[in-house]
Coordinates of C-alpha atoms in Angstrom, one line a residue:
M1 CA -54.3 2.3 104.4
H2 CA -55.6 0.9 101.1
D3 CA -53.4 0.2 98.1
F4 CA -55.0 1.2 94.7
D5 CA -53.3 -1.7 93.0
Q6 CA -56.2 -2.5 90.6
D7 CA -57.2 -0.6 87.5
V8 CA -60.6 0.2 89.1
V9 CA -61.2 0.4 92.8
T10 CA -64.8 0.8 93.8
I11 CA -65.5 2.7 97.1
G12 CA -68.8 2.4 99.0
R13 CA -70.9 0.7 101.6
D14 CA -71.5 -2.4 99.7
P15 CA -69.5 -5.4 101.0
G16 CA -68.5 -6.1 97.3
C17 CA -66.6 -2.8 97.1
A18 CA -62.8 -3.0 97.2
L19 CA -62.8 -0.2 99.8
V20 CA -65.8 -0.5 102.2
L21 CA -66.8 2.6 104.2
D22 CA -69.5 1.9 106.8
S23 CA -71.7 5.0 106.9
M24 CA -75.1 5.9 105.7
L25 CA -73.6 9.1 104.2
V26 CA -71.7 6.9 101.8
S27 CA -73.7 5.2 98.9
R28 CA -73.5 1.5 98.3
R29 CA -71.3 2.2 95.2
H30 CA -70.1 5.8 95.8
A31 CA -67.0 6.4 93.8
E32 CA -64.2 4.8 91.8
V33 CA -60.5 5.4 91.7
R34 CA -59.2 4.5 88.3
R35 CA -55.6 3.8 87.4
N36 CA -54.0 4.1 83.9
D37 CA -50.2 3.7 83.8
A38 CA -48.9 6.2 86.4
F39 CA -52.1 8.2 86.7
L40 CA -54.9 7.9 89.2
A41 CA -58.3 9.5 88.8
V42 CA -61.5 9.6 90.9
V43 CA -65.0 9.7 89.6
D44 CA -68.3 10.0 91.6
L45 CA -70.9 7.4 90.7
G46 CA -73.8 9.8 90.7
T47 CA -74.3 10.0 94.4
A48 CA -76.6 12.4 96.3
N49 CA -74.0 13.4 98.8
G50 CA -71.2 13.7 96.3
T51 CA -67.5 13.0 96.3
F52 CA -65.1 15.9 97.1
L53 CA -61.5 16.4 96.2
N54 CA -59.5 19.0 98.2
G55 CA -62.8 20.6 99.2
K56 CA -64.4 20.8 95.7
R57 CA -67.1 18.5 94.5
V58 CA -66.0 16.1 91.8
G59 CA -68.0 16.6 88.6
G60 CA -66.4 14.0 86.4
L61 CA -63.3 12.0 86.0
T62 CA -60.7 14.0 88.0
L63 CA -56.9 13.4 88.1
L64 CA -55.4 12.7 91.4
N65 CA -52.0 14.0 92.7
D66 CA -49.8 13.0 95.6
G67 CA -51.3 14.5 98.8
D68 CA -54.8 15.0 97.5
V69 CA -57.6 14.4 99.9
I70 CA -60.8 12.6 98.7
V71 CA -63.9 13.1 101.0
L72 CA -66.8 10.6 100.9
G73 CA -69.3 11.3 103.7
K74 CA -67.4 11.5 106.9
F75 CA -64.3 9.7 105.6
Q76 CA -61.1 11.2 104.2
V77 CA -58.8 9.3 101.8
K78 CA -55.4 10.8 101.4
V79 CA -53.6 10.0 98.2
R80 CA -50.0 8.9 98.6
A81 CA -48.0 7.9 95.5
T82 CA -45.5 5.2 95.9
A83 CA -41.9 5.7 94.7
R84 CA -42.7 3.4 91.7
V85 CA -45.7 5.5 90.6
R86 CA -43.7 8.8 91.0
Q87 CA -40.8 7.3 88.9
A88 CA -43.2 6.1 86.2
A89 CA -44.9 9.5 86.1
R90 CA -41.5 11.3 85.7
R91 CA -40.6 8.9 82.8
R92 CA -43.9 9.6 81.1
W93 CA -43.5 13.4 81.4
A94 CA -39.9 13.3 80.2
T95 CA -40.9 11.2 77.1
R96 CA -43.8 13.6 76.4
A97 CA -41.5 16.7 76.8
T98 CA -39.0 15.1 74.4
T99 CA -41.7 14.2 71.9
D100 CA -43.4 17.7 72.1
S101 CA -40.1 19.6 71.6
A102 CA -39.0 17.4 68.7
G103 CA -41.9 18.4 66.5

């Protein structure tokens, strides 16, 4: 298990990556998981083998949801939101709904 507790978590073969995956199917710097408030997103870093989210190739910055599966080479990374993240997301959506309906 890996906690995505940084704003940017780099995934790849390179030992300098936050999440190191030891496989020739994974590029040295393969993908990043980016965090902004209560949101997580994944982006492929231009790799030949690609990054897949729930079976579809990631084309750009793609939002992640609880239960999503990221595939890099032969590895699967399952996204699990903590209670703190889920609570922050609910607060953010409630604030947005209130703001949208007030206009």
